[in-house]
Tab-separated table of C-alpha atoms and ligand atoms in Angstrom:
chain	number	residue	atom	x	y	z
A	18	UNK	CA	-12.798	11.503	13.065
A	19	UNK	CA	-15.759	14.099	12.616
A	20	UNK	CA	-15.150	14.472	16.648
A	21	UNK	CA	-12.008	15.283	16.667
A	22	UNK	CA	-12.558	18.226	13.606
A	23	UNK	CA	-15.162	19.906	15.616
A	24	UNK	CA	-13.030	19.288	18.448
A	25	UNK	CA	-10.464	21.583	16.572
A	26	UNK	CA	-13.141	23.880	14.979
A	27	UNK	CA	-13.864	24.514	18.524
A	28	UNK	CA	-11.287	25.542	19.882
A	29	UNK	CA	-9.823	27.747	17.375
A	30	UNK	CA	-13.286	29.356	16.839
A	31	UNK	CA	-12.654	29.933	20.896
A	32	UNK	CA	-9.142	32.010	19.660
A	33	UNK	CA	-10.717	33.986	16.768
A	34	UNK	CA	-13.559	33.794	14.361
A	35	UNK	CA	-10.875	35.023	11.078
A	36	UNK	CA	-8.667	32.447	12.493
A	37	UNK	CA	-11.784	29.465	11.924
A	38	UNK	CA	-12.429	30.999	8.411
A	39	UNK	CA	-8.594	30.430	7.729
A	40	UNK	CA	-8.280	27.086	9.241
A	41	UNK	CA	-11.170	25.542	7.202
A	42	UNK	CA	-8.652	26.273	4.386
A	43	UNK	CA	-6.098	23.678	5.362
A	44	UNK	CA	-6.496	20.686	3.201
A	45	UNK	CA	-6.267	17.942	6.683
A	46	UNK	CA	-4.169	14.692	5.982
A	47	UNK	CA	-4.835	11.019	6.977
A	48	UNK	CA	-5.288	12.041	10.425
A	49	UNK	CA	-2.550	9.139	11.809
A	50	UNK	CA	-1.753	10.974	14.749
A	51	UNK	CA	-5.352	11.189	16.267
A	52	UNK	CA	-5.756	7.614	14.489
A	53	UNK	CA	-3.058	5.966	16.662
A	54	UNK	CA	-4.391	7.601	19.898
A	55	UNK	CA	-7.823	6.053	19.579
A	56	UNK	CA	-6.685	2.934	18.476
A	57	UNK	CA	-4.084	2.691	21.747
A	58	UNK	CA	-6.402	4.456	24.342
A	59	UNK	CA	-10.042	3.703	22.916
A	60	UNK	CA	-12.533	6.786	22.272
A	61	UNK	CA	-13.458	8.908	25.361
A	62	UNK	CA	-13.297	12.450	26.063
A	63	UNK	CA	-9.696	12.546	27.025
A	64	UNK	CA	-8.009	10.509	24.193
A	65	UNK	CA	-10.253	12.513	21.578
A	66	UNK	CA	-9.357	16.049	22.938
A	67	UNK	CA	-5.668	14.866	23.008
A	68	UNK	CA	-6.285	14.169	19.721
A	69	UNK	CA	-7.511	16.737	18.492
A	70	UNK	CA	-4.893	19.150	20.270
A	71	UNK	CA	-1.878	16.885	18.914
A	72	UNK	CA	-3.085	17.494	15.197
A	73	UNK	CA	-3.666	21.465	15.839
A	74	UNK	CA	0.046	21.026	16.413
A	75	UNK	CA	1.140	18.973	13.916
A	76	UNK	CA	-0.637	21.356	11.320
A	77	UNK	CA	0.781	24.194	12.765
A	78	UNK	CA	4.110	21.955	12.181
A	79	UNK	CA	2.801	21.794	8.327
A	80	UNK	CA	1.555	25.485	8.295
A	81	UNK	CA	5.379	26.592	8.955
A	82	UNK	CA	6.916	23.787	6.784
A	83	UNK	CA	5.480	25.066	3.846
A	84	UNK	CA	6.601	28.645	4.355
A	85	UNK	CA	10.347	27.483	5.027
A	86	UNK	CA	9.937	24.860	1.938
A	87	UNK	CA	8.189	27.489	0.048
A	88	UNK	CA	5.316	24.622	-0.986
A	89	UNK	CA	2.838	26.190	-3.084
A	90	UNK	CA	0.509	22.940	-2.390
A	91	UNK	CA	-0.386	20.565	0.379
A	92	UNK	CA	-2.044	17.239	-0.631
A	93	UNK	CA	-2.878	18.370	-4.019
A	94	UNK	CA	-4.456	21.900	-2.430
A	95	UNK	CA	-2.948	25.131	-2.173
A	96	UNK	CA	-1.397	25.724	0.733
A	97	UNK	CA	-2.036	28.693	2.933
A	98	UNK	CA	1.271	30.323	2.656
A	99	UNK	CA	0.724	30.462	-1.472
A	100	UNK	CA	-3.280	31.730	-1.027
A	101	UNK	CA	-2.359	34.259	2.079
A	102	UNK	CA	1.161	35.049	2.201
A	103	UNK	CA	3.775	33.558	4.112
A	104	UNK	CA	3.098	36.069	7.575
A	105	UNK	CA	-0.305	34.665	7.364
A	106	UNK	CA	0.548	30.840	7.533
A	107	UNK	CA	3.180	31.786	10.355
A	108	UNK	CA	0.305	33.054	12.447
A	109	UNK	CA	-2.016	30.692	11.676
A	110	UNK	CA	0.492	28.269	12.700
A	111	UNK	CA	1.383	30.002	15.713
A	112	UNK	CA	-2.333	29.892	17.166
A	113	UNK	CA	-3.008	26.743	16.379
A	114	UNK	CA	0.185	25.106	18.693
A	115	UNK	CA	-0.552	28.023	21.479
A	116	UNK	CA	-4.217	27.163	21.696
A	117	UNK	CA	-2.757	23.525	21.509
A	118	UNK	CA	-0.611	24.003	24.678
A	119	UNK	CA	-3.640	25.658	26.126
A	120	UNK	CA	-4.966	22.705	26.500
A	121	UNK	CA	-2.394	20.265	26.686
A	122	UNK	CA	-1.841	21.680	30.163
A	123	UNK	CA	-4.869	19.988	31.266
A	124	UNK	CA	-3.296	16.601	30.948
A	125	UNK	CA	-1.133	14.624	33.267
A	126	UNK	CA	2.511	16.367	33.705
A	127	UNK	CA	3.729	13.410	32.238
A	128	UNK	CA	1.786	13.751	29.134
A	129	UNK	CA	1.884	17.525	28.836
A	130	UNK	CA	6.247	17.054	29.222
A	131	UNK	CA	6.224	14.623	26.263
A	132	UNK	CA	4.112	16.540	23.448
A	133	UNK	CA	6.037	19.694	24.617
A	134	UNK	CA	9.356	17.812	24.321
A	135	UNK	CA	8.665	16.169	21.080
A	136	UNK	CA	7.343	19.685	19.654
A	137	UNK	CA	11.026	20.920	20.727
A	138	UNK	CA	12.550	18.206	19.465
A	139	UNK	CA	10.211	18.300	15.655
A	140	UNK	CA	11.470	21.923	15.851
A	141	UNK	CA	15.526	21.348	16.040
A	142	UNK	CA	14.754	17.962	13.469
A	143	UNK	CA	13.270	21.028	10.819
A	144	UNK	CA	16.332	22.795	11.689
A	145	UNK	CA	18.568	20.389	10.881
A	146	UNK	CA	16.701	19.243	7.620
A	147	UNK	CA	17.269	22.964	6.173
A	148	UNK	CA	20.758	22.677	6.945
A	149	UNK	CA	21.482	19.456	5.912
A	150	UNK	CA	19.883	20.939	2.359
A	151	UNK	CA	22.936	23.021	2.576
A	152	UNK	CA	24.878	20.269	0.484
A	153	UNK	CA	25.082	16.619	-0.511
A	154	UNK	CA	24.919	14.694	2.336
A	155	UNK	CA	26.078	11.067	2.625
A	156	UNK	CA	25.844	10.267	6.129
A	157	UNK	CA	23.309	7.808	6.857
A	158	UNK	CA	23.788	8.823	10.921
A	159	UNK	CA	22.849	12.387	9.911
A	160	UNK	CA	19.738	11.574	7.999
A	161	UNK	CA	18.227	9.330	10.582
A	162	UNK	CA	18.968	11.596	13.420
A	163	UNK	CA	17.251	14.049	11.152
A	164	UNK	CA	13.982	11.891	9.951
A	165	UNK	CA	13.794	10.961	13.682
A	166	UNK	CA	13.502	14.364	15.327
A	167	UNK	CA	11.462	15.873	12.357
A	168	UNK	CA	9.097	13.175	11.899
A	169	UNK	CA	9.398	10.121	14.416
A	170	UNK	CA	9.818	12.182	17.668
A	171	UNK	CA	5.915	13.553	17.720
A	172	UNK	CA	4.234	9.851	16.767
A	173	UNK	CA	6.677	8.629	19.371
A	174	UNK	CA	5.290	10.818	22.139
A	175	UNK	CA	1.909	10.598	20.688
A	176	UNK	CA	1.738	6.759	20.497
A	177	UNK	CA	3.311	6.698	24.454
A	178	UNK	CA	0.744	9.694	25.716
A	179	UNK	CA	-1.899	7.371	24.202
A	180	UNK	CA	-0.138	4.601	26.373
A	181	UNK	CA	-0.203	6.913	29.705
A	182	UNK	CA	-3.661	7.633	28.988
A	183	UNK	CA	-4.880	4.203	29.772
A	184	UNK	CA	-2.412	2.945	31.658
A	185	UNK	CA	-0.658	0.702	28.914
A	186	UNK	CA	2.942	0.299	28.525
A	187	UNK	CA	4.424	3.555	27.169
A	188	UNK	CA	7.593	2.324	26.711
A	189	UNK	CA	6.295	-0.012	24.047
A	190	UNK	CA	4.264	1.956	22.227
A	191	UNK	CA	6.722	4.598	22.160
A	192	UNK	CA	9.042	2.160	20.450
A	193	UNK	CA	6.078	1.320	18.111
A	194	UNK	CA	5.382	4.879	17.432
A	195	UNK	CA	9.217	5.948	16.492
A	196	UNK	CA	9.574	2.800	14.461
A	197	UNK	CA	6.340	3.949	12.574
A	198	UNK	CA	7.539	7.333	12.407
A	199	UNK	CA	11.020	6.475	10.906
A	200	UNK	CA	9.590	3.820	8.142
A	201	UNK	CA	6.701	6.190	7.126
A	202	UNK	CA	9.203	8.649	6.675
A	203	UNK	CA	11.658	6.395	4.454
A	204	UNK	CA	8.575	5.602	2.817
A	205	UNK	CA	7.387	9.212	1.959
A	206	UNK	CA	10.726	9.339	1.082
A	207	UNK	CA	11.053	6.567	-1.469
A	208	UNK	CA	7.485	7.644	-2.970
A	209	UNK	CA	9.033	10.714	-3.887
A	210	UNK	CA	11.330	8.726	-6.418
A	211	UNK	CA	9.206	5.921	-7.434
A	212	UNK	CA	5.255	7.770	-7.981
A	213	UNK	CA	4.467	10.052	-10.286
A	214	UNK	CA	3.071	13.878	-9.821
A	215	UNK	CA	-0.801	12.546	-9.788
A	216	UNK	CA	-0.491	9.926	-7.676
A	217	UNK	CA	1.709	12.238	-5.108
A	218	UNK	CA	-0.475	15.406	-5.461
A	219	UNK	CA	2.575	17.391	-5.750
A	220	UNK	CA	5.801	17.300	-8.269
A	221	UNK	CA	7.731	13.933	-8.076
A	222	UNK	CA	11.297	13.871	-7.118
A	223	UNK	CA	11.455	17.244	-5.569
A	224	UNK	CA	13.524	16.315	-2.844
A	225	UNK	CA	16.761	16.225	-4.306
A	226	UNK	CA	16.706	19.395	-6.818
A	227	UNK	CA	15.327	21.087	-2.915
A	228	UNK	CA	18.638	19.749	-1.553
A	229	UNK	CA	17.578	16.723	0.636
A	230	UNK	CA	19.301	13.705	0.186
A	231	UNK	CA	17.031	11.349	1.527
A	232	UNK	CA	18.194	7.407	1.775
A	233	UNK	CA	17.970	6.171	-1.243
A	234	UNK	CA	20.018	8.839	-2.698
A	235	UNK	CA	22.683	8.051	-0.169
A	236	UNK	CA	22.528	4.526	-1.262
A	237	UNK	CA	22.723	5.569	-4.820
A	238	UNK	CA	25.632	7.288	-4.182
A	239	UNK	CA	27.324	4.214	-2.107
A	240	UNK	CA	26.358	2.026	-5.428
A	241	UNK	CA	27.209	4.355	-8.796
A	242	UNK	CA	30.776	4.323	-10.053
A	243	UNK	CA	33.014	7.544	-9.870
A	244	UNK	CA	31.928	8.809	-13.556
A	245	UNK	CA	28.361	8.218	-12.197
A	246	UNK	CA	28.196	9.900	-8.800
A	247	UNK	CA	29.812	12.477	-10.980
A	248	UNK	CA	26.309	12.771	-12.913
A	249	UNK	CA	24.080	13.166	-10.064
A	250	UNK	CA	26.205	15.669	-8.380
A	251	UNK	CA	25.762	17.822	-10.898
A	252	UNK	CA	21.658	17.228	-10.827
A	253	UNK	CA	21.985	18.291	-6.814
A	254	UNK	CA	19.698	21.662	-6.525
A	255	UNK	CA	18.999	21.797	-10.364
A	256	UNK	CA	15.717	21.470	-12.272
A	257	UNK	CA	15.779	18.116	-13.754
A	258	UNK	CA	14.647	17.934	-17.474
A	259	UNK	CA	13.031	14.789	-18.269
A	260	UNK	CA	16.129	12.235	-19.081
A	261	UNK	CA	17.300	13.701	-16.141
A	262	UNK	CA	13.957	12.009	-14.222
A	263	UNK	CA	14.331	8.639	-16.256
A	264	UNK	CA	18.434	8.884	-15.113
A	265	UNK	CA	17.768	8.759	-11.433
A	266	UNK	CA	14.815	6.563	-11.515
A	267	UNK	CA	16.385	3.979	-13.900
A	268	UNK	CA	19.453	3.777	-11.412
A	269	UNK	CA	17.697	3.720	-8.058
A	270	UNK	CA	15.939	0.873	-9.085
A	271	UNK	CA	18.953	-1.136	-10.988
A	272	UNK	CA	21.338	-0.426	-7.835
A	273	UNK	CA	18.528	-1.489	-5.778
A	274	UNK	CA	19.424	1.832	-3.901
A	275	UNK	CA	15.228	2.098	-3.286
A	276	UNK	CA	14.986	-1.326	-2.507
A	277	UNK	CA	17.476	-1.317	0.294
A	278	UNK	CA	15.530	1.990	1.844
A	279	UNK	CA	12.696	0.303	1.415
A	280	UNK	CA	14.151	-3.640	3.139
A	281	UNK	CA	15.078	-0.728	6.215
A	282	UNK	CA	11.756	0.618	6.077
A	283	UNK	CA	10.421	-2.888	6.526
A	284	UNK	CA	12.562	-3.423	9.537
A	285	UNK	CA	11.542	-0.607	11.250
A	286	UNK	CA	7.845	-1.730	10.882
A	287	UNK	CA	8.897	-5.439	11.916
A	288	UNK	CA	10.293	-3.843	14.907
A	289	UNK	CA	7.005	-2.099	15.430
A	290	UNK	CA	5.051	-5.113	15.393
A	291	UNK	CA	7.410	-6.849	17.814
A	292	UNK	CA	6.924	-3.920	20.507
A	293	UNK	CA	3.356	-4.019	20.718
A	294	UNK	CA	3.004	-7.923	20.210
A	295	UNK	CA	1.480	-8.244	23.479
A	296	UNK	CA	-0.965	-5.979	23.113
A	297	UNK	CA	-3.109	-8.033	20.377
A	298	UNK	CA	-4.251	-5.091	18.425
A	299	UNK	CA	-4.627	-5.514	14.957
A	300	UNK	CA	-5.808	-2.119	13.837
A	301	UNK	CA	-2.549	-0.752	15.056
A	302	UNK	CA	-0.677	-3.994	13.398
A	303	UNK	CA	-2.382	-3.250	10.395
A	304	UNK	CA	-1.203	0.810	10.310
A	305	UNK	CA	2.189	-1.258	10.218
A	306	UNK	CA	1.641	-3.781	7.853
A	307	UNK	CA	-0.773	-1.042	5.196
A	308	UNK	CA	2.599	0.707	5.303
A	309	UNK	CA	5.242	-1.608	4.584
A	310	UNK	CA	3.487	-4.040	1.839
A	311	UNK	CA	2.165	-1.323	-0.226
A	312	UNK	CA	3.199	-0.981	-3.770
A	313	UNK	CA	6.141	1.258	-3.813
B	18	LIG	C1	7.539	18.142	6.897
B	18	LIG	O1	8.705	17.751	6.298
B	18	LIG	C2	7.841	18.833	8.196
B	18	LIG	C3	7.712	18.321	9.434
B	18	LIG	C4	7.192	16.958	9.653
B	18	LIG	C5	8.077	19.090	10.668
B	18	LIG	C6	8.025	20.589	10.569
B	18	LIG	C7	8.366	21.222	11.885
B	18	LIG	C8	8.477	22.541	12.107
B	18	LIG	C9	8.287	23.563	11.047
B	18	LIG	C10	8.814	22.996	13.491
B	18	LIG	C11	7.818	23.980	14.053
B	18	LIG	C12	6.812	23.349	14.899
B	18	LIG	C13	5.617	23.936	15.277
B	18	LIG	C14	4.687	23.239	16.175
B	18	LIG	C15	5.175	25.269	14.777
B	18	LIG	P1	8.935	17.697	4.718
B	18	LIG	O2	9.109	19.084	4.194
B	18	LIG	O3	10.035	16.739	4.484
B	18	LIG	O4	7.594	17.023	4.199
B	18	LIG	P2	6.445	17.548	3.264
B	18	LIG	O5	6.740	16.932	1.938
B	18	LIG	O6	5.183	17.018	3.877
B	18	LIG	O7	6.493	19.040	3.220
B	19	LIG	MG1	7.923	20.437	3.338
């Protein structure tokens, strides 16, 4: 991984030197994007720079999630928006996907298409997360199209650009990388019900008092009785006091609401596994398999 952050440090230092001194701020994540590339295409100077260009995008993703979500913390650091300002973050964001596509156009057209299109795509999936935060929703259709676009469409194209790298199969490794996309997202969004603050790094069960109904609040709904769902609709958007906490925790788990999101979760990553059966690789089976048998 150290290649792929001087990689980055590169080329934004090649953009602007305040820029560099900004970036160095932003706490980096697991790195699973770059992670998946290397593990499909194998470490050379292509698969590493796409790497490294496909996280300057995705943190330019993060950089402008946090100003619309108002985050004051990303992985358990402040986040740039809540040290700098919210125009800050926005520009930081900005020249981190431009220099990005600066050098995505040195791929294949094929390659340079589908990170463009999946950037699009993560952009109308953030779109329709803020306004499905409008109000309650209950339609499962609406949340995967949602997860999908926001989350699964840019490990999808970044699992099949891997593929077109090294002349694999893209299509199965696209199908790998959406159905790892949607579970991790189910996942994240089960962890933000079932962990506490500490081991999150940022306040538990946020999601719902910000207006997302993720899954397993769906579920919950589909499984409480009218006096019940008449309870949590009135805990939609607020600040939930304590009882409140124990409330919804005590009845995702007795419904089994968070064990059915998790059971799809599992699915997805079955259907994962099946895709890229052929291809024998058990460091991408195991990004699968960490994923779905980890204590929820
Ligand atoms: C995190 O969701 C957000 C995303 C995965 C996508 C954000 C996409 C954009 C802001 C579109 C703009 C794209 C570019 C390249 C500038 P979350 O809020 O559910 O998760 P979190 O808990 O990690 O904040
Ligand atoms: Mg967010």
């Amino acid at each position: 991984m150290e290649k792929i952050e001087a990689l980055i440090t590169s080329y934004v230092k090649e953009v602007d030197l305040d820029a560099l001194a900004l970036y160095a701020q932003v706490a980096t994540g697991k790195r699973l994007r770059a992670k998946l590339i290397l593990k499909i295409a194998g470490e050379n100077d292509r698969s590493l720079k796409l790497a490294a260009i496909v996280e300057m995008i995705h943190a330019a993703s993060l950089l402008h999630d946090d100003v619309i979500d108002d985050a004051s913390t990303r992985r358990g650091q402040a986040s740039i928006n809540a040290l700098y300002g919210d125009k800050t973050a926005i520009m930081l964001g900005d020249i981190l996907y431009s220099k990005g596509f600066l050098e995505l156009v040195d791929f294949e057209q094929e390659i340079a298409q589908a990170i463009s299109d999946a950037v699009a795509q993560l952009s109308v999936g953030e779109m329709l997360d803020v306004t499905l935060s409008d109000e309650i929703n209950l339609d499962t259709e609406r949340y995967f199209e949602m997860i999908y676009k926001k989350t699964a469409v840019l490990i999808e194209a970044t699992a099949k650009s891997a593929a077109l790298l090294c002349g694999k199969d893209e299509k199965a490794f696209a199908t790998y990388g959406k159905n790892l996309g949607l579970a991790f997202q189910i996942i994240d969004d089960v962890l933000d019900i079932t962990m506490s603050d500490e081991q999150l790094g940022k306040p538990a069960l946020a999601d719902f008092k910000e207006g997302k109904t993720t899954l397993p609040y769906i579920y919950l709904f589909e499984a409480l009785n009218s006096d019940e769902q008449t309870i949590l609709n009135s805990l939609y958007k607020k600040e939930l006091t304590d009882d409140d906490k124990r409330w919804i925790k005590t009845k995702m788990q007795e419904s089994g609401a968070v064990m059915r999101a998790i059971n799809d979760a599992q699915s997805l990553g079955r259907e994962a596994l099946i895709a890229i059966k052929h291809d024998q690789n058990s460091d991408l089976e195991r990004v699968i398999t960490d994923m779905i048998e980890r204590e929820f």
